[in-house]
Amino acid sequence: MSTHLDISKVSIEFPTPKGPFKALDEVSLKIAKGEFVSLIGHSGCGKSTVLNIVAGLYDATEGGVLLDGKEVRGPGPERAVVFQNHSLLPWLTAYENVELAVKRVFKGKKSKKEMHEWILHNLALVHMSHAADKRPNEISGGMKQRVGIARALAMEPSVLLMDEPFGALDALTRAHLQDSLMEIQKDLNNTVIMITHDVDEAVLLSDRIIMMTNGPAATVGEILSVDLERPRDRLALANDPKYVNYRAQVLTFLYEKQRKVEPITQASKVVTSTASRAASA
Ligand SMILES: Nc1ncnc2c1ncn2[C@@H]1O[C@H](COP(=O)(O)OP(=O)(O)O)[C@@H](O)[C@H]1O
Ligand SMILES: [Mg+2]
């Protein structure tokens, strides 16, 4: 296996008013060209931080990232990011948001007509052709997320970094986009790192699932290789004993080995007490 992306002993400390906060401790991971890797772990463990370091948006305090043997020192169009909270430019339409990225990558390489067709093709992939001329404030959160995905795919990045890309979508759209992503990734052979909370999504899409320990000083806990033939069919896999076993292994890691009890926030306490008052009224 030749290494495309080499995350090597990455640690990061954030300055906080109470002193430095060590979010990641010696995260190491070698990823092959065309490999699909998922990061899974409890909320706040440091998944987005890992992705941001690979994207070149955060600097590791120690260690670093090599892409094809070259150190990552900042963002670059060969590493497209789909952010957790869609990040479209609000004054541009869906078409123009994708166009901006396409022009950045393909100016001088594709003709105007080819760029136009390529933008439409990518909007069609995420079922957004009908809303190409709408601005972000005119479309739903899920639709904005789809435009963000189209924008990233349109850049034909060698590395696709996705932070919970389907989290905000309804189940049908999510399934459709997961299937499209598997097909696109097969065709383009891009390397993908995807953060997800969804165990089924992780098993269905990944070649390997990287399970992170709880923070602070989070690191790689266990790595599960998912040895299921591709193309993968969600219906056929639902009863496949291997699939069911992989799923159980991830669940065991999350809910036994790295069990985490979320503190009850003030807001949810208020809701609970109002609900119990309502119930007793
Ligand atoms: N810029 C920052 N400054 C200070 N702390 C941060 C910053 N970014 C993330 N953190 C902290 O680092 C930890 C990991 O955060 P994050 O990577 O967003 O977790 P996840 O994506 O797994 O939910 C959290 O405790 C978070 O509060
Ligand atoms: Mg996150």
mmCIF file of C-alpha atoms in Angstrom, residues 15-228:
data_model
loop_
_atom_site.group_PDB
_atom_site.id
_atom_site.type_symbol
_atom_site.label_atom_id
_atom_site.label_comp_id
_atom_site.label_asym_id
_atom_site.label_seq_id
_atom_site.Cartn_x
_atom_site.Cartn_y
_atom_site.Cartn_z
ATOM 1 C CA PRO A 15 -4.785 28.347 24.079
ATOM 2 C CA THR A 16 -7.710 28.943 26.430
ATOM 3 C CA PRO A 17 -8.252 31.394 29.296
ATOM 4 C CA LYS A 18 -7.556 28.503 31.704
ATOM 5 C CA GLY A 19 -4.292 27.603 29.958
ATOM 6 C CA PRO A 20 -3.443 25.344 27.026
ATOM 7 C CA PHE A 21 -5.982 22.655 26.155
ATOM 8 C CA LYS A 22 -4.533 19.544 24.531
ATOM 9 C CA ALA A 23 -7.215 18.347 22.126
ATOM 10 C CA LEU A 24 -5.213 15.716 20.200
ATOM 11 C CA ASP A 25 -2.312 13.571 21.296
ATOM 12 C CA GLU A 26 -0.121 11.844 18.711
ATOM 13 C CA VAL A 27 -2.738 11.013 16.114
ATOM 14 C CA SER A 28 -1.081 8.886 13.418
ATOM 15 C CA LEU A 29 -2.700 7.457 10.327
ATOM 16 C CA LYS A 30 -1.470 6.467 6.885
ATOM 17 C CA ILE A 31 -4.090 6.541 4.145
ATOM 18 C CA ALA A 32 -3.670 5.004 0.687
ATOM 19 C CA LYS A 33 -4.669 6.640 -2.597
ATOM 20 C CA GLY A 34 -8.356 6.026 -3.215
ATOM 21 C CA GLU A 35 -9.020 4.783 0.285
ATOM 22 C CA PHE A 36 -12.256 5.737 2.033
ATOM 23 C CA VAL A 37 -11.702 6.300 5.731
ATOM 24 C CA SER A 38 -14.278 7.332 8.329
ATOM 25 C CA LEU A 39 -13.563 9.001 11.646
ATOM 26 C CA ILE A 40 -15.994 8.123 14.376
ATOM 27 C CA GLY A 41 -15.975 9.098 18.043
ATOM 28 C CA HIS A 42 -18.019 10.917 20.616
ATOM 29 C CA SER A 43 -18.886 14.565 20.204
ATOM 30 C CA GLY A 44 -16.016 16.869 21.190
ATOM 31 C CA CYS A 45 -13.277 14.218 20.921
ATOM 32 C CA GLY A 46 -11.393 16.035 18.171
ATOM 33 C CA LYS A 47 -12.647 14.702 14.829
ATOM 34 C CA SER A 48 -13.163 18.122 13.249
ATOM 35 C CA THR A 49 -9.777 19.199 14.571
ATOM 36 C CA VAL A 50 -8.085 16.291 12.747
ATOM 37 C CA LEU A 51 -9.907 17.233 9.543
ATOM 38 C CA ASN A 52 -8.995 20.899 9.900
ATOM 39 C CA ILE A 53 -5.340 19.996 10.315
ATOM 40 C CA VAL A 54 -5.405 17.857 7.148
ATOM 41 C CA ALA A 55 -7.223 20.699 5.364
ATOM 42 C CA GLY A 56 -4.400 23.032 6.412
ATOM 43 C CA LEU A 57 -6.753 25.297 8.355
ATOM 44 C CA TYR A 58 -5.200 24.487 11.753
ATOM 45 C CA ASP A 59 -1.515 24.011 12.480
ATOM 46 C CA ALA A 60 -0.531 21.003 14.553
ATOM 47 C CA THR A 61 1.467 21.892 17.667
ATOM 48 C CA GLU A 62 3.572 18.775 17.106
ATOM 49 C CA GLY A 63 3.789 16.337 14.209
ATOM 50 C CA GLY A 64 2.442 17.033 10.776
ATOM 51 C CA VAL A 65 0.724 15.870 7.607
ATOM 52 C CA LEU A 66 2.334 14.788 4.350
ATOM 53 C CA LEU A 67 0.410 14.625 1.082
ATOM 54 C CA ASP A 68 2.333 12.661 -1.568
ATOM 55 C CA GLY A 69 5.419 13.227 0.560
ATOM 56 C CA LYS A 70 4.991 17.001 0.729
ATOM 57 C CA GLU A 71 4.197 18.771 3.976
ATOM 58 C CA VAL A 72 0.757 20.355 4.223
ATOM 59 C CA ARG A 73 1.284 24.006 5.128
ATOM 60 C CA GLY A 74 -2.079 25.541 4.325
ATOM 61 C CA PRO A 75 -5.298 24.944 2.408
ATOM 62 C CA GLY A 76 -5.174 23.834 -1.234
ATOM 63 C CA PRO A 77 -7.723 22.969 -3.949
ATOM 64 C CA GLU A 78 -6.496 19.354 -4.110
ATOM 65 C CA ARG A 79 -8.021 18.962 -0.608
ATOM 66 C CA ALA A 80 -11.657 20.013 -0.844
ATOM 67 C CA VAL A 81 -13.645 20.322 2.370
ATOM 68 C CA VAL A 82 -17.343 19.797 2.960
ATOM 69 C CA PHE A 83 -17.947 21.545 6.263
ATOM 70 C CA GLN A 84 -20.366 20.431 8.931
ATOM 71 C CA ASN A 85 -22.232 23.705 8.637
ATOM 72 C CA HIS A 86 -22.515 24.390 4.931
ATOM 73 C CA SER A 87 -20.341 27.363 4.175
ATOM 74 C CA LEU A 88 -21.738 28.934 1.015
ATOM 75 C CA LEU A 89 -21.241 32.562 0.141
ATOM 76 C CA PRO A 90 -24.662 34.067 0.913
ATOM 77 C CA TRP A 91 -24.630 36.647 -1.883
ATOM 78 C CA LEU A 92 -24.023 34.042 -4.605
ATOM 79 C CA THR A 93 -26.521 31.585 -6.090
ATOM 80 C CA ALA A 94 -26.008 27.825 -5.824
ATOM 81 C CA TYR A 95 -24.639 27.864 -9.389
ATOM 82 C CA GLU A 96 -22.273 30.742 -8.628
ATOM 83 C CA ASN A 97 -21.003 29.106 -5.453
ATOM 84 C CA VAL A 98 -19.991 26.025 -7.447
ATOM 85 C CA GLU A 99 -18.695 28.224 -10.293
ATOM 86 C CA LEU A 100 -16.301 30.031 -7.981
ATOM 87 C CA ALA A 101 -14.600 26.761 -7.044
ATOM 88 C CA VAL A 102 -14.632 25.456 -10.637
ATOM 89 C CA LYS A 103 -12.998 28.636 -11.966
ATOM 90 C CA ARG A 104 -10.330 28.411 -9.301
ATOM 91 C CA VAL A 105 -9.382 24.885 -10.340
ATOM 92 C CA PHE A 106 -10.114 24.743 -14.073
ATOM 93 C CA LYS A 107 -9.412 28.246 -15.406
ATOM 94 C CA GLY A 108 -7.283 27.795 -18.528
ATOM 95 C CA LYS A 109 -7.915 24.015 -18.494
ATOM 96 C CA LYS A 110 -11.599 23.920 -19.429
ATOM 97 C CA SER A 111 -13.416 26.222 -21.869
ATOM 98 C CA LYS A 112 -16.262 28.460 -20.623
ATOM 99 C CA LYS A 113 -18.779 26.054 -22.117
ATOM 100 C CA GLU A 114 -17.086 23.042 -20.514
ATOM 101 C CA MET A 115 -17.036 24.793 -17.131
ATOM 102 C CA HIS A 116 -20.740 25.647 -17.470
ATOM 103 C CA GLU A 117 -21.605 22.018 -18.266
ATOM 104 C CA TRP A 118 -19.399 20.756 -15.452
ATOM 105 C CA ILE A 119 -21.156 23.024 -12.906
ATOM 106 C CA LEU A 120 -24.574 21.826 -14.100
ATOM 107 C CA HIS A 121 -23.410 18.211 -13.991
ATOM 108 C CA ASN A 122 -22.282 18.517 -10.374
ATOM 109 C CA LEU A 123 -25.477 20.284 -9.306
ATOM 110 C CA ALA A 124 -27.427 17.478 -10.981
ATOM 111 C CA LEU A 125 -25.434 14.849 -9.076
ATOM 112 C CA VAL A 126 -26.786 16.217 -5.797
ATOM 113 C CA HIS A 127 -30.282 16.803 -7.237
ATOM 114 C CA MET A 128 -30.000 20.569 -7.096
ATOM 115 C CA SER A 129 -30.492 21.511 -10.768
ATOM 116 C CA HIS A 130 -33.918 22.981 -10.047
ATOM 117 C CA ALA A 131 -32.485 25.420 -7.492
ATOM 118 C CA ALA A 132 -29.326 26.459 -9.342
ATOM 119 C CA ASP A 133 -30.361 30.120 -9.329
ATOM 120 C CA LYS A 134 -31.407 30.308 -5.694
ATOM 121 C CA ARG A 135 -29.327 32.009 -3.011
ATOM 122 C CA PRO A 136 -28.504 30.213 0.261
ATOM 123 C CA ASN A 137 -31.189 32.084 2.234
ATOM 124 C CA GLU A 138 -33.820 30.788 -0.210
ATOM 125 C CA ILE A 139 -33.074 27.069 0.288
ATOM 126 C CA SER A 140 -33.201 24.615 3.215
ATOM 127 C CA GLY A 141 -30.211 23.500 5.299
ATOM 128 C CA GLY A 142 -30.124 20.126 3.556
ATOM 129 C CA MET A 143 -30.133 21.802 0.141
ATOM 130 C CA LYS A 144 -27.273 24.100 1.170
ATOM 131 C CA GLN A 145 -25.352 21.037 2.297
ATOM 132 C CA ARG A 146 -25.926 19.431 -1.116
ATOM 133 C CA VAL A 147 -24.557 22.519 -2.864
ATOM 134 C CA GLY A 148 -21.513 22.340 -0.586
ATOM 135 C CA ILE A 149 -20.988 18.727 -1.665
ATOM 136 C CA ALA A 150 -21.407 19.655 -5.363
ATOM 137 C CA ARG A 151 -18.853 22.427 -4.924
ATOM 138 C CA ALA A 152 -16.324 20.060 -3.369
ATOM 139 C CA LEU A 153 -16.853 17.315 -5.968
ATOM 140 C CA ALA A 154 -16.641 19.808 -8.832
ATOM 141 C CA MET A 155 -13.060 20.569 -7.832
ATOM 142 C CA GLU A 156 -12.113 16.918 -8.532
ATOM 143 C CA PRO A 157 -9.969 16.943 -5.409
ATOM 144 C CA SER A 158 -7.476 14.151 -4.856
ATOM 145 C CA VAL A 159 -8.499 14.296 -1.196
ATOM 146 C CA LEU A 160 -12.079 14.878 -0.151
ATOM 147 C CA LEU A 161 -12.550 15.917 3.481
ATOM 148 C CA MET A 162 -16.110 15.705 4.763
ATOM 149 C CA ASP A 163 -17.292 16.737 8.218
ATOM 150 C CA GLU A 164 -20.605 15.001 8.946
ATOM 151 C CA PRO A 165 -21.735 15.796 5.405
ATOM 152 C CA PHE A 166 -25.095 14.042 5.566
ATOM 153 C CA GLY A 167 -25.996 14.697 9.202
ATOM 154 C CA ALA A 168 -28.607 17.349 8.464
ATOM 155 C CA LEU A 169 -30.342 15.488 5.645
ATOM 156 C CA ASP A 170 -33.530 13.441 5.686
ATOM 157 C CA ALA A 171 -33.032 9.672 5.465
ATOM 158 C CA LEU A 172 -33.955 9.317 1.774
ATOM 159 C CA THR A 173 -31.697 12.128 0.571
ATOM 160 C CA ARG A 174 -28.926 10.814 2.781
ATOM 161 C CA ALA A 175 -29.183 7.326 1.288
ATOM 162 C CA HIS A 176 -29.207 8.751 -2.233
ATOM 163 C CA LEU A 177 -26.125 10.874 -1.586
ATOM 164 C CA GLN A 178 -24.275 8.025 0.109
ATOM 165 C CA ASP A 179 -24.859 5.880 -2.982
ATOM 166 C CA SER A 180 -23.776 8.713 -5.309
ATOM 167 C CA LEU A 181 -20.678 9.318 -3.229
ATOM 168 C CA MET A 182 -19.697 5.639 -3.486
ATOM 169 C CA GLU A 183 -20.086 5.772 -7.288
ATOM 170 C CA ILE A 184 -18.234 9.062 -7.685
ATOM 171 C CA GLN A 185 -15.430 7.900 -5.467
ATOM 172 C CA LYS A 186 -15.089 4.690 -7.458
ATOM 173 C CA ASP A 187 -14.848 6.680 -10.706
ATOM 174 C CA LEU A 188 -12.473 9.394 -9.493
ATOM 175 C CA ASN A 189 -10.543 7.216 -7.034
ATOM 176 C CA ASN A 190 -10.185 10.117 -4.631
ATOM 177 C CA THR A 191 -9.028 9.598 -1.093
ATOM 178 C CA VAL A 192 -11.806 10.390 1.354
ATOM 179 C CA ILE A 193 -11.833 11.191 5.051
ATOM 180 C CA MET A 194 -15.375 11.447 6.319
ATOM 181 C CA ILE A 195 -16.484 12.245 9.863
ATOM 182 C CA THR A 196 -19.746 10.635 10.841
ATOM 183 C CA HIS A 197 -21.874 9.835 13.876
ATOM 184 C CA ASP A 198 -23.797 7.238 11.927
ATOM 185 C CA VAL A 199 -22.493 3.703 12.447
ATOM 186 C CA ASP A 200 -24.335 2.291 9.417
ATOM 187 C CA GLU A 201 -23.003 5.059 7.217
ATOM 188 C CA ALA A 202 -19.465 4.361 8.424
ATOM 189 C CA VAL A 203 -19.677 0.634 7.691
ATOM 190 C CA LEU A 204 -21.463 1.044 4.357
ATOM 191 C CA LEU A 205 -19.003 3.571 2.927
ATOM 192 C CA SER A 206 -15.625 2.889 4.486
ATOM 193 C CA ASP A 207 -12.586 0.781 3.751
ATOM 194 C CA ARG A 208 -11.444 1.531 7.300
ATOM 195 C CA ILE A 209 -13.168 3.045 10.303
ATOM 196 C CA ILE A 210 -10.924 5.025 12.627
ATOM 197 C CA MET A 211 -12.403 5.027 16.105
ATOM 198 C CA MET A 212 -11.171 7.860 18.283
ATOM 199 C CA THR A 213 -10.863 7.838 22.060
ATOM 200 C CA ASN A 214 -12.616 10.489 24.111
ATOM 201 C CA GLY A 215 -10.821 13.762 24.686
ATOM 202 C CA PRO A 216 -9.006 15.632 26.007
ATOM 203 C CA ALA A 217 -5.790 14.388 24.386
ATOM 204 C CA ALA A 218 -7.834 12.195 22.057
ATOM 205 C CA THR A 219 -6.089 9.748 19.771
ATOM 206 C CA VAL A 220 -6.749 6.785 17.492
ATOM 207 C CA GLY A 221 -8.328 4.080 19.644
ATOM 208 C CA GLU A 222 -9.032 1.210 17.267
ATOM 209 C CA ILE A 223 -9.050 0.762 13.523
ATOM 210 C CA LEU A 224 -11.580 -1.514 11.868
ATOM 211 C CA SER A 225 -10.941 -2.707 8.308
ATOM 212 C CA VAL A 226 -14.221 -3.206 6.490
ATOM 213 C CA ASP A 227 -13.740 -6.075 4.112
ATOM 214 C CA LEU A 228 -16.992 -5.986 2.152
#
